[in-house]
Amino acid sequence: MPAGISERRAWVGLGVLTLPVILVSMDFSVLYLAMPTISRSLHPSATQELWILDVYGFLIAGLLITMGNLGDRIGRRKILLTGAAVFGAASVAAAFAPSAAALIAARALMGVGGATLLPASLALIANMFPRSDVRARAIGVWSAAFAGGAAIGPVVGGALLHHYWWGVVFLINIPVLAALFLLAPFVLPEYRMPATHPFDVLGVVLSLLGILPLVYAVKSAASHGLSVGNVLLGAAGIALLVVFFAHQKRAPAPLVNLSLFANATFSVCIAVALVGMMAQGGMSYLINVYLQSVQDFDVLNAALAGLPMAVTVAAFSIGASRVAAWIGVRRALSLGVALAAAGNLGLLALNVTSPLWVFLVLTAVTGIGYGLQFALVTDAVVGSVPPQHAGAASGISETSFELGTALGLALFGSLATAVFLSRGDGRFADSLGATLDLADGGAGSALAAAAKEAFVDGMHAAALAGGLALAILSVVVALVMRDRT
């Protein structure tokens, strides 16, 4: 342990660090349940609805690398608490937003605050747990907290919305943040990297100008299909990222140390983060539609059906270090990716009338794979750099996770939609929900039955593509990654 940090204090500090992590992940998912109520109250336009849902993720994705570097320089505990203050103030503003525009602004500010919390908490773990084996267990707990927050968000949100107005989904952040402010000064150490060069402001600007348009273009393509506008926007984002990386080669204190990618472990782990979240992001969306529109579960019961996967993700995130100690990191990571591939491919067994237990078993197996791979990836990335650069490295890995989710929704969601529409011979609307509305919700109508079958065919195509990508990546991990003990 670092000087002055006892092992007991470090583990208590880890518990405190899970608080903002749970909140950030919950706020990705909880708003989907609240949107119908928000729409009735604030009357947003269709475009405003999309911005209410997406602006939070946009700002987090765009600012993770910047905030990770900033925390390394000005102090990781300081930026964690500053970000928590911004997140809390924005949560209150969101809860009492008088208009859709005000809610969009508050959600954007929540994204700014949230972007500080993930890299700062991971970097502090690197300080608090310098021993690699103990740090791996700590990062497993951190990963489990993130997965748990995403899973319980819809359940908690559904229960609260049953009794209270929509603003309560934001106010639940306040008592958790209050606990963070009370405990953090006593159990979390402060760390900052001695700065010998000016902060890379040009790099910050270029990274935002590259990442934000690219993520927006990908999400827009997922929601509305390809268009000239989002293709040009995505191309502009990629071009600016090329300029950003060229600048990073010359910058005296770059935001992204490109030499990290010469490390086979680091590069493979970033690939696993990107492809793994592509598969998970795409399939999470599709299986939620499957449960609600094909199997006819309500929103809360669909959220409850997702809990077994969340439990296995959390359990195997915590246990990933033990598996790695038993069979080696390379084999454990390859196994995790392979299990995620098997779970995705197993979704090919689902049909319109499949019993729920089949879905639960398949997604639980998938959760084992994702739990192993995400915990091991995070530990390998943070552990592959010196502790003073842990914030920057965690910003890179978390950006890969965010970009992977957006790409998964766009690529696998678009594939599923293309297959769905191809089965309709012009009879279907743009989505399964809209088609069922055309059929007046009649589950026995020919149109509704055909649409459900077509959606399952599209989900199968996406599951096959995601499963094959993960299977190939599992082999790459086994062949390329140097084992670590």
PDB file of N, CA, C and O in Angstrom, residues 218-289:
ATOM      1  N   VAL A 218     -22.624   7.887 -35.600  1.00  0.00           N
ATOM      2  CA  VAL A 218     -22.918   6.470 -35.396  1.00  0.00           C
ATOM      3  C   VAL A 218     -24.286   6.297 -34.747  1.00  0.00           C
ATOM      4  O   VAL A 218     -25.103   5.468 -35.166  1.00  0.00           O
ATOM      5  N   LYS A 219     -24.565   7.092 -33.705  1.00  0.00           N
ATOM      6  CA  LYS A 219     -25.864   6.986 -33.042  1.00  0.00           C
ATOM      7  C   LYS A 219     -27.000   7.420 -33.964  1.00  0.00           C
ATOM      8  O   LYS A 219     -28.082   6.823 -33.953  1.00  0.00           O
ATOM      9  N   SER A 220     -26.767   8.446 -34.785  1.00  0.00           N
ATOM     10  CA  SER A 220     -27.786   8.895 -35.723  1.00  0.00           C
ATOM     11  C   SER A 220     -28.080   7.817 -36.760  1.00  0.00           C
ATOM     12  O   SER A 220     -29.242   7.575 -37.109  1.00  0.00           O
ATOM     13  N   ALA A 221     -27.030   7.145 -37.233  1.00  0.00           N
ATOM     14  CA  ALA A 221     -27.233   6.058 -38.198  1.00  0.00           C
ATOM     15  C   ALA A 221     -28.014   4.913 -37.570  1.00  0.00           C
ATOM     16  O   ALA A 221     -28.849   4.273 -38.220  1.00  0.00           O
ATOM     17  N   ALA A 222     -27.739   4.647 -36.261  1.00  0.00           N
ATOM     18  CA  ALA A 222     -28.468   3.579 -35.576  1.00  0.00           C
ATOM     19  C   ALA A 222     -29.948   3.915 -35.427  1.00  0.00           C
ATOM     20  O   ALA A 222     -30.811   3.038 -35.518  1.00  0.00           O
ATOM     21  N   SER A 223     -30.245   5.206 -35.199  1.00  0.00           N
ATOM     22  CA  SER A 223     -31.638   5.607 -34.963  1.00  0.00           C
ATOM     23  C   SER A 223     -32.424   5.830 -36.249  1.00  0.00           C
ATOM     24  O   SER A 223     -33.603   5.494 -36.326  1.00  0.00           O
ATOM     25  N   HIS A 224     -31.766   6.409 -37.273  1.00  0.00           N
ATOM     26  CA  HIS A 224     -32.497   6.839 -38.464  1.00  0.00           C
ATOM     27  C   HIS A 224     -31.988   6.208 -39.762  1.00  0.00           C
ATOM     28  O   HIS A 224     -32.518   6.507 -40.830  1.00  0.00           O
ATOM     29  N   GLY A 225     -30.947   5.373 -39.687  1.00  0.00           N
ATOM     30  CA  GLY A 225     -30.379   4.800 -40.897  1.00  0.00           C
ATOM     31  C   GLY A 225     -29.327   5.723 -41.500  1.00  0.00           C
ATOM     32  O   GLY A 225     -29.166   6.875 -41.093  1.00  0.00           O
ATOM     33  N   LEU A 226     -28.602   5.200 -42.468  1.00  0.00           N
ATOM     34  CA  LEU A 226     -27.547   5.970 -43.111  1.00  0.00           C
ATOM     35  C   LEU A 226     -28.139   7.125 -43.925  1.00  0.00           C
ATOM     36  O   LEU A 226     -29.191   6.983 -44.546  1.00  0.00           O
ATOM     37  N   SER A 227     -27.455   8.241 -43.881  1.00  0.00           N
ATOM     38  CA  SER A 227     -27.830   9.389 -44.702  1.00  0.00           C
ATOM     39  C   SER A 227     -26.553  10.100 -45.114  1.00  0.00           C
ATOM     40  O   SER A 227     -25.480   9.865 -44.547  1.00  0.00           O
ATOM     41  N   VAL A 228     -26.672  10.966 -46.103  1.00  0.00           N
ATOM     42  CA  VAL A 228     -25.500  11.721 -46.554  1.00  0.00           C
ATOM     43  C   VAL A 228     -24.941  12.547 -45.400  1.00  0.00           C
ATOM     44  O   VAL A 228     -23.721  12.633 -45.196  1.00  0.00           O
ATOM     45  N   GLY A 229     -25.829  13.123 -44.596  1.00  0.00           N
ATOM     46  CA  GLY A 229     -25.401  13.982 -43.497  1.00  0.00           C
ATOM     47  C   GLY A 229     -24.579  13.247 -42.462  1.00  0.00           C
ATOM     48  O   GLY A 229     -23.490  13.697 -42.084  1.00  0.00           O
ATOM     49  N   ASN A 230     -25.094  12.070 -41.982  1.00  0.00           N
ATOM     50  CA  ASN A 230     -24.326  11.403 -40.930  1.00  0.00           C
ATOM     51  C   ASN A 230     -23.074  10.715 -41.463  1.00  0.00           C
ATOM     52  O   ASN A 230     -22.091  10.551 -40.741  1.00  0.00           O
ATOM     53  N   VAL A 231     -23.075  10.331 -42.762  1.00  0.00           N
ATOM     54  CA  VAL A 231     -21.852   9.784 -43.349  1.00  0.00           C
ATOM     55  C   VAL A 231     -20.768  10.866 -43.418  1.00  0.00           C
ATOM     56  O   VAL A 231     -19.603  10.629 -43.050  1.00  0.00           O
ATOM     57  N   LEU A 232     -21.149  12.067 -43.875  1.00  0.00           N
ATOM     58  CA  LEU A 232     -20.180  13.162 -43.948  1.00  0.00           C
ATOM     59  C   LEU A 232     -19.697  13.571 -42.556  1.00  0.00           C
ATOM     60  O   LEU A 232     -18.509  13.844 -42.356  1.00  0.00           O
ATOM     61  N   LEU A 233     -20.610  13.583 -41.597  1.00  0.00           N
ATOM     62  CA  LEU A 233     -20.221  13.941 -40.235  1.00  0.00           C
ATOM     63  C   LEU A 233     -19.260  12.909 -39.651  1.00  0.00           C
ATOM     64  O   LEU A 233     -18.256  13.256 -39.013  1.00  0.00           O
ATOM     65  N   GLY A 234     -19.561  11.623 -39.885  1.00  0.00           N
ATOM     66  CA  GLY A 234     -18.666  10.574 -39.409  1.00  0.00           C
ATOM     67  C   GLY A 234     -17.303  10.643 -40.070  1.00  0.00           C
ATOM     68  O   GLY A 234     -16.268  10.464 -39.412  1.00  0.00           O
ATOM     69  N   ALA A 235     -17.290  10.924 -41.383  1.00  0.00           N
ATOM     70  CA  ALA A 235     -16.015  11.049 -42.097  1.00  0.00           C
ATOM     71  C   ALA A 235     -15.205  12.229 -41.564  1.00  0.00           C
ATOM     72  O   ALA A 235     -13.971  12.144 -41.407  1.00  0.00           O
ATOM     73  N   ALA A 236     -15.895  13.334 -41.257  1.00  0.00           N
ATOM     74  CA  ALA A 236     -15.202  14.494 -40.692  1.00  0.00           C
ATOM     75  C   ALA A 236     -14.615  14.156 -39.327  1.00  0.00           C
ATOM     76  O   ALA A 236     -13.482  14.550 -38.998  1.00  0.00           O
ATOM     77  N   GLY A 237     -15.361  13.407 -38.506  1.00  0.00           N
ATOM     78  CA  GLY A 237     -14.853  12.993 -37.208  1.00  0.00           C
ATOM     79  C   GLY A 237     -13.618  12.127 -37.325  1.00  0.00           C
ATOM     80  O   GLY A 237     -12.635  12.306 -36.593  1.00  0.00           O
ATOM     81  N   ILE A 238     -13.643  11.171 -38.266  1.00  0.00           N
ATOM     82  CA  ILE A 238     -12.480  10.297 -38.473  1.00  0.00           C
ATOM     83  C   ILE A 238     -11.279  11.106 -38.941  1.00  0.00           C
ATOM     84  O   ILE A 238     -10.145  10.903 -38.480  1.00  0.00           O
ATOM     85  N   ALA A 239     -11.516  12.042 -39.870  1.00  0.00           N
ATOM     86  CA  ALA A 239     -10.414  12.872 -40.369  1.00  0.00           C
ATOM     87  C   ALA A 239      -9.784  13.689 -39.244  1.00  0.00           C
ATOM     88  O   ALA A 239      -8.551  13.812 -39.145  1.00  0.00           O
ATOM     89  N   LEU A 240     -10.622  14.240 -38.370  1.00  0.00           N
ATOM     90  CA  LEU A 240     -10.091  15.030 -37.269  1.00  0.00           C
ATOM     91  C   LEU A 240      -9.380  14.161 -36.239  1.00  0.00           C
ATOM     92  O   LEU A 240      -8.420  14.604 -35.599  1.00  0.00           O
ATOM     93  N   LEU A 241      -9.806  12.920 -36.089  1.00  0.00           N
ATOM     94  CA  LEU A 241      -9.079  12.014 -35.204  1.00  0.00           C
ATOM     95  C   LEU A 241      -7.704  11.673 -35.775  1.00  0.00           C
ATOM     96  O   LEU A 241      -6.730  11.507 -35.027  1.00  0.00           O
ATOM     97  N   VAL A 242      -7.617  11.557 -37.102  1.00  0.00           N
ATOM     98  CA  VAL A 242      -6.309  11.350 -37.731  1.00  0.00           C
ATOM     99  C   VAL A 242      -5.390  12.539 -37.434  1.00  0.00           C
ATOM    100  O   VAL A 242      -4.209  12.373 -37.080  1.00  0.00           O
ATOM    101  N   VAL A 243      -5.946  13.755 -37.547  1.00  0.00           N
ATOM    102  CA  VAL A 243      -5.175  14.959 -37.207  1.00  0.00           C
ATOM    103  C   VAL A 243      -4.784  14.932 -35.731  1.00  0.00           C
ATOM    104  O   VAL A 243      -3.652  15.286 -35.355  1.00  0.00           O
ATOM    105  N   PHE A 244      -5.716  14.500 -34.877  1.00  0.00           N
ATOM    106  CA  PHE A 244      -5.437  14.417 -33.440  1.00  0.00           C
ATOM    107  C   PHE A 244      -4.257  13.488 -33.160  1.00  0.00           C
ATOM    108  O   PHE A 244      -3.337  13.837 -32.412  1.00  0.00           O
ATOM    109  N   PHE A 245      -4.269  12.291 -33.762  1.00  0.00           N
ATOM    110  CA  PHE A 245      -3.179  11.343 -33.511  1.00  0.00           C
ATOM    111  C   PHE A 245      -1.855  11.838 -34.092  1.00  0.00           C
ATOM    112  O   PHE A 245      -0.792  11.605 -33.504  1.00  0.00           O
ATOM    113  N   ALA A 246      -1.918  12.528 -35.231  1.00  0.00           N
ATOM    114  CA  ALA A 246      -0.684  13.117 -35.769  1.00  0.00           C
ATOM    115  C   ALA A 246      -0.128  14.156 -34.801  1.00  0.00           C
ATOM    116  O   ALA A 246       1.088  14.245 -34.582  1.00  0.00           O
ATOM    117  N   HIS A 247      -1.027  14.953 -34.198  1.00  0.00           N
ATOM    118  CA  HIS A 247      -0.583  15.938 -33.208  1.00  0.00           C
ATOM    119  C   HIS A 247      -0.004  15.257 -31.974  1.00  0.00           C
ATOM    120  O   HIS A 247       0.982  15.749 -31.386  1.00  0.00           O
ATOM    121  N   GLN A 248      -0.599  14.129 -31.574  1.00  0.00           N
ATOM    122  CA  GLN A 248      -0.111  13.440 -30.379  1.00  0.00           C
ATOM    123  C   GLN A 248       1.326  12.944 -30.540  1.00  0.00           C
ATOM    124  O   GLN A 248       2.078  12.841 -29.564  1.00  0.00           O
ATOM    125  N   LYS A 249       1.724  12.621 -31.776  1.00  0.00           N
ATOM    126  CA  LYS A 249       3.104  12.184 -32.016  1.00  0.00           C
ATOM    127  C   LYS A 249       4.099  13.298 -31.727  1.00  0.00           C
ATOM    128  O   LYS A 249       5.249  13.028 -31.346  1.00  0.00           O
ATOM    129  N   ARG A 250       3.684  14.557 -31.899  1.00  0.00           N
ATOM    130  CA  ARG A 250       4.596  15.692 -31.759  1.00  0.00           C
ATOM    131  C   ARG A 250       4.466  16.404 -30.422  1.00  0.00           C
ATOM    132  O   ARG A 250       5.374  17.135 -30.026  1.00  0.00           O
ATOM    133  N   ALA A 251       3.340  16.235 -29.730  1.00  0.00           N
ATOM    134  CA  ALA A 251       3.090  16.987 -28.503  1.00  0.00           C
ATOM    135  C   ALA A 251       4.059  16.562 -27.403  1.00  0.00           C
ATOM    136  O   ALA A 251       4.305  15.370 -27.200  1.00  0.00           O
ATOM    137  N   PRO A 252       4.620  17.518 -26.645  1.00  0.00           N
ATOM    138  CA  PRO A 252       5.542  17.171 -25.564  1.00  0.00           C
ATOM    139  C   PRO A 252       4.856  16.445 -24.404  1.00  0.00           C
ATOM    140  O   PRO A 252       5.482  15.653 -23.700  1.00  0.00           O
ATOM    141  N   ALA A 253       3.579  16.721 -24.167  1.00  0.00           N
ATOM    142  CA  ALA A 253       2.825  16.046 -23.109  1.00  0.00           C
ATOM    143  C   ALA A 253       1.482  15.606 -23.697  1.00  0.00           C
ATOM    144  O   ALA A 253       0.442  16.218 -23.453  1.00  0.00           O
ATOM    145  N   PRO A 254       1.476  14.539 -24.519  1.00  0.00           N
ATOM    146  CA  PRO A 254       0.257  14.158 -25.249  1.00  0.00           C
ATOM    147  C   PRO A 254      -0.834  13.623 -24.332  1.00  0.00           C
ATOM    148  O   PRO A 254      -0.546  13.057 -23.266  1.00  0.00           O
ATOM    149  N   LEU A 255      -2.083  13.805 -24.760  1.00  0.00           N
ATOM    150  CA  LEU A 255      -3.198  13.192 -24.047  1.00  0.00           C
ATOM    151  C   LEU A 255      -3.158  11.674 -24.179  1.00  0.00           C
ATOM    152  O   LEU A 255      -3.512  10.954 -23.244  1.00  0.00           O
ATOM    153  N   VAL A 256      -2.754  11.176 -25.341  1.00  0.00           N
ATOM    154  CA  VAL A 256      -2.668   9.741 -25.611  1.00  0.00           C
ATOM    155  C   VAL A 256      -1.222   9.406 -25.945  1.00  0.00           C
ATOM    156  O   VAL A 256      -0.683   9.901 -26.937  1.00  0.00           O
ATOM    157  N   ASN A 257      -0.613   8.604 -25.110  1.00  0.00           N
ATOM    158  CA  ASN A 257       0.750   8.159 -25.356  1.00  0.00           C
ATOM    159  C   ASN A 257       0.702   7.011 -26.369  1.00  0.00           C
ATOM    160  O   ASN A 257       0.390   5.866 -26.021  1.00  0.00           O
ATOM    161  N   LEU A 258       0.986   7.319 -27.622  1.00  0.00           N
ATOM    162  CA  LEU A 258       0.828   6.318 -28.686  1.00  0.00           C
ATOM    163  C   LEU A 258       1.778   5.142 -28.523  1.00  0.00           C
ATOM    164  O   LEU A 258       1.525   4.065 -29.076  1.00  0.00           O
ATOM    165  N   SER A 259       2.858   5.317 -27.766  1.00  0.00           N
ATOM    166  CA  SER A 259       3.773   4.196 -27.567  1.00  0.00           C
ATOM    167  C   SER A 259       3.123   3.066 -26.779  1.00  0.00           C
ATOM    168  O   SER A 259       3.591   1.918 -26.821  1.00  0.00           O
ATOM    169  N   LEU A 260       2.021   3.377 -26.050  1.00  0.00           N
ATOM    170  CA  LEU A 260       1.309   2.324 -25.321  1.00  0.00           C
ATOM    171  C   LEU A 260       0.814   1.228 -26.264  1.00  0.00           C
ATOM    172  O   LEU A 260       0.753   0.056 -25.891  1.00  0.00           O
ATOM    173  N   PHE A 261       0.465   1.627 -27.496  1.00  0.00           N
ATOM    174  CA  PHE A 261      -0.097   0.655 -28.427  1.00  0.00           C
ATOM    175  C   PHE A 261       0.953  -0.306 -28.979  1.00  0.00           C
ATOM    176  O   PHE A 261       0.612  -1.275 -29.650  1.00  0.00           O
ATOM    177  N   ALA A 262       2.244  -0.030 -28.716  1.00  0.00           N
ATOM    178  CA  ALA A 262       3.282  -1.004 -29.061  1.00  0.00           C
ATOM    179  C   ALA A 262       3.268  -2.183 -28.107  1.00  0.00           C
ATOM    180  O   ALA A 262       3.835  -3.241 -28.402  1.00  0.00           O
ATOM    181  N   ASN A 263       2.610  -2.008 -26.960  1.00  0.00           N
ATOM    182  CA  ASN A 263       2.457  -3.083 -25.989  1.00  0.00           C
ATOM    183  C   ASN A 263       1.316  -3.993 -26.457  1.00  0.00           C
ATOM    184  O   ASN A 263       0.169  -3.562 -26.572  1.00  0.00           O
ATOM    185  N   ALA A 264       1.637  -5.263 -26.736  1.00  0.00           N
ATOM    186  CA  ALA A 264       0.628  -6.181 -27.272  1.00  0.00           C
ATOM    187  C   ALA A 264      -0.551  -6.335 -26.319  1.00  0.00           C
ATOM    188  O   ALA A 264      -1.711  -6.389 -26.748  1.00  0.00           O
ATOM    189  N   THR A 265      -0.276  -6.394 -25.021  1.00  0.00           N
ATOM    190  CA  THR A 265      -1.349  -6.531 -24.037  1.00  0.00           C
ATOM    191  C   THR A 265      -2.300  -5.347 -24.115  1.00  0.00           C
ATOM    192  O   THR A 265      -3.526  -5.514 -24.157  1.00  0.00           O
ATOM    193  N   PHE A 266      -1.749  -4.145 -24.128  1.00  0.00           N
ATOM    194  CA  PHE A 266      -2.572  -2.936 -24.168  1.00  0.00           C
ATOM    195  C   PHE A 266      -3.426  -2.911 -25.437  1.00  0.00           C
ATOM    196  O   PHE A 266      -4.640  -2.682 -25.387  1.00  0.00           O
ATOM    197  N   SER A 267      -2.825  -3.164 -26.589  1.00  0.00           N
ATOM    198  CA  SER A 267      -3.547  -3.085 -27.861  1.00  0.00           C
ATOM    199  C   SER A 267      -4.656  -4.123 -27.942  1.00  0.00           C
ATOM    200  O   SER A 267      -5.786  -3.821 -28.373  1.00  0.00           O
ATOM    201  N   VAL A 268      -4.360  -5.363 -27.522  1.00  0.00           N
ATOM    202  CA  VAL A 268      -5.374  -6.413 -27.566  1.00  0.00           C
ATOM    203  C   VAL A 268      -6.523  -6.080 -26.620  1.00  0.00           C
ATOM    204  O   VAL A 268      -7.702  -6.289 -26.949  1.00  0.00           O
ATOM    205  N   CYS A 269      -6.196  -5.536 -25.451  1.00  0.00           N
ATOM    206  CA  CYS A 269      -7.249  -5.209 -24.491  1.00  0.00           C
ATOM    207  C   CYS A 269      -8.155  -4.091 -24.999  1.00  0.00           C
ATOM    208  O   CYS A 269      -9.372  -4.114 -24.775  1.00  0.00           O
ATOM    209  N   ILE A 270      -7.588  -3.108 -25.668  1.00  0.00           N
ATOM    210  CA  ILE A 270      -8.419  -2.057 -26.255  1.00  0.00           C
ATOM    211  C   ILE A 270      -9.337  -2.654 -27.324  1.00  0.00           C
ATOM    212  O   ILE A 270     -10.521  -2.283 -27.441  1.00  0.00           O
ATOM    213  N   ALA A 271      -8.820  -3.610 -28.117  1.00  0.00           N
ATOM    214  CA  ALA A 271      -9.652  -4.278 -29.130  1.00  0.00           C
ATOM    215  C   ALA A 271     -10.781  -5.062 -28.473  1.00  0.00           C
ATOM    216  O   ALA A 271     -11.927  -5.058 -28.955  1.00  0.00           O
ATOM    217  N   VAL A 272     -10.489  -5.741 -27.364  1.00  0.00           N
ATOM    218  CA  VAL A 272     -11.522  -6.493 -26.651  1.00  0.00           C
ATOM    219  C   VAL A 272     -12.590  -5.540 -26.104  1.00  0.00           C
ATOM    220  O   VAL A 272     -13.794  -5.818 -26.181  1.00  0.00           O
ATOM    221  N   ALA A 273     -12.154  -4.396 -25.554  1.00  0.00           N
ATOM    222  CA  ALA A 273     -13.118  -3.412 -25.053  1.00  0.00           C
ATOM    223  C   ALA A 273     -14.034  -2.934 -26.165  1.00  0.00           C
ATOM    224  O   ALA A 273     -15.259  -2.849 -25.994  1.00  0.00           O
ATOM    225  N   LEU A 274     -13.446  -2.635 -27.318  1.00  0.00           N
ATOM    226  CA  LEU A 274     -14.225  -2.092 -28.431  1.00  0.00           C
ATOM    227  C   LEU A 274     -15.195  -3.130 -28.987  1.00  0.00           C
ATOM    228  O   LEU A 274     -16.404  -2.892 -29.088  1.00  0.00           O
ATOM    229  N   VAL A 275     -14.676  -4.318 -29.348  1.00  0.00           N
ATOM    230  CA  VAL A 275     -15.518  -5.346 -29.972  1.00  0.00           C
ATOM    231  C   VAL A 275     -16.495  -5.935 -28.954  1.00  0.00           C
ATOM    232  O   VAL A 275     -17.660  -6.206 -29.276  1.00  0.00           O
ATOM    233  N   GLY A 276     -16.027  -6.128 -27.715  1.00  0.00           N
ATOM    234  CA  GLY A 276     -16.919  -6.675 -26.694  1.00  0.00           C
ATOM    235  C   GLY A 276     -18.115  -5.777 -26.450  1.00  0.00           C
ATOM    236  O   GLY A 276     -19.257  -6.246 -26.362  1.00  0.00           O
ATOM    237  N   MET A 277     -17.881  -4.467 -26.361  1.00  0.00           N
ATOM    238  CA  MET A 277     -18.997  -3.558 -26.133  1.00  0.00           C
ATOM    239  C   MET A 277     -19.854  -3.384 -27.384  1.00  0.00           C
ATOM    240  O   MET A 277     -21.053  -3.112 -27.278  1.00  0.00           O
ATOM    241  N   MET A 278     -19.265  -3.545 -28.563  1.00  0.00           N
ATOM    242  CA  MET A 278     -20.085  -3.554 -29.776  1.00  0.00           C
ATOM    243  C   MET A 278     -21.114  -4.677 -29.705  1.00  0.00           C
ATOM    244  O   MET A 278     -22.310  -4.473 -29.949  1.00  0.00           O
ATOM    245  N   ALA A 279     -20.642  -5.877 -29.371  1.00  0.00           N
ATOM    246  CA  ALA A 279     -21.539  -7.026 -29.307  1.00  0.00           C
ATOM    247  C   ALA A 279     -22.565  -6.856 -28.192  1.00  0.00           C
ATOM    248  O   ALA A 279     -23.768  -7.092 -28.378  1.00  0.00           O
ATOM    249  N   GLN A 280     -22.098  -6.432 -27.018  1.00  0.00           N
ATOM    250  CA  GLN A 280     -23.025  -6.279 -25.894  1.00  0.00           C
ATOM    251  C   GLN A 280     -24.014  -5.146 -26.134  1.00  0.00           C
ATOM    252  O   GLN A 280     -25.212  -5.285 -25.855  1.00  0.00           O
ATOM    253  N   GLY A 281     -23.527  -4.000 -26.638  1.00  0.00           N
ATOM    254  CA  GLY A 281     -24.415  -2.868 -26.870  1.00  0.00           C
ATOM    255  C   GLY A 281     -25.507  -3.186 -27.881  1.00  0.00           C
ATOM    256  O   GLY A 281     -26.690  -2.879 -27.665  1.00  0.00           O
ATOM    257  N   GLY A 282     -25.113  -3.806 -28.996  1.00  0.00           N
ATOM    258  CA  GLY A 282     -26.096  -4.158 -30.016  1.00  0.00           C
ATOM    259  C   GLY A 282     -27.118  -5.168 -29.523  1.00  0.00           C
ATOM    260  O   GLY A 282     -28.333  -5.007 -29.714  1.00  0.00           O
ATOM    261  N   MET A 283     -26.623  -6.217 -28.832  1.00  0.00           N
ATOM    262  CA  MET A 283     -27.540  -7.266 -28.403  1.00  0.00           C
ATOM    263  C   MET A 283     -28.398  -6.826 -27.219  1.00  0.00           C
ATOM    264  O   MET A 283     -29.548  -7.267 -27.104  1.00  0.00           O
ATOM    265  N   SER A 284     -27.891  -5.963 -26.349  1.00  0.00           N
ATOM    266  CA  SER A 284     -28.713  -5.491 -25.227  1.00  0.00           C
ATOM    267  C   SER A 284     -29.954  -4.767 -25.740  1.00  0.00           C
ATOM    268  O   SER A 284     -31.064  -4.962 -25.222  1.00  0.00           O
ATOM    269  N   TYR A 285     -29.755  -3.948 -26.764  1.00  0.00           N
ATOM    270  CA  TYR A 285     -30.901  -3.243 -27.356  1.00  0.00           C
ATOM    271  C   TYR A 285     -31.885  -4.230 -27.968  1.00  0.00           C
ATOM    272  O   TYR A 285     -33.103  -4.164 -27.727  1.00  0.00           O
ATOM    273  N   LEU A 286     -31.374  -5.181 -28.745  1.00  0.00           N
ATOM    274  CA  LEU A 286     -32.256  -6.106 -29.470  1.00  0.00           C
ATOM    275  C   LEU A 286     -33.012  -7.035 -28.529  1.00  0.00           C
ATOM    276  O   LEU A 286     -34.195  -7.313 -28.737  1.00  0.00           O
ATOM    277  N   ILE A 287     -32.340  -7.527 -27.483  1.00  0.00           N
ATOM    278  CA  ILE A 287     -33.044  -8.459 -26.592  1.00  0.00           C
ATOM    279  C   ILE A 287     -34.074  -7.731 -25.733  1.00  0.00           C
ATOM    280  O   ILE A 287     -35.081  -8.338 -25.332  1.00  0.00           O
ATOM    281  N   ASN A 288     -33.875  -6.446 -25.476  1.00  0.00           N
ATOM    282  CA  ASN A 288     -34.912  -5.694 -24.771  1.00  0.00           C
ATOM    283  C   ASN A 288     -36.158  -5.537 -25.634  1.00  0.00           C
ATOM    284  O   ASN A 288     -37.286  -5.655 -25.148  1.00  0.00           O
ATOM    285  N   VAL A 289     -35.949  -5.263 -26.937  1.00  0.00           N
ATOM    286  CA  VAL A 289     -37.092  -5.215 -27.858  1.00  0.00           C
ATOM    287  C   VAL A 289     -37.745  -6.585 -27.946  1.00  0.00           C
ATOM    288  O   VAL A 289     -38.975  -6.716 -27.957  1.00  0.00           O
TER     289      VAL A 289
END
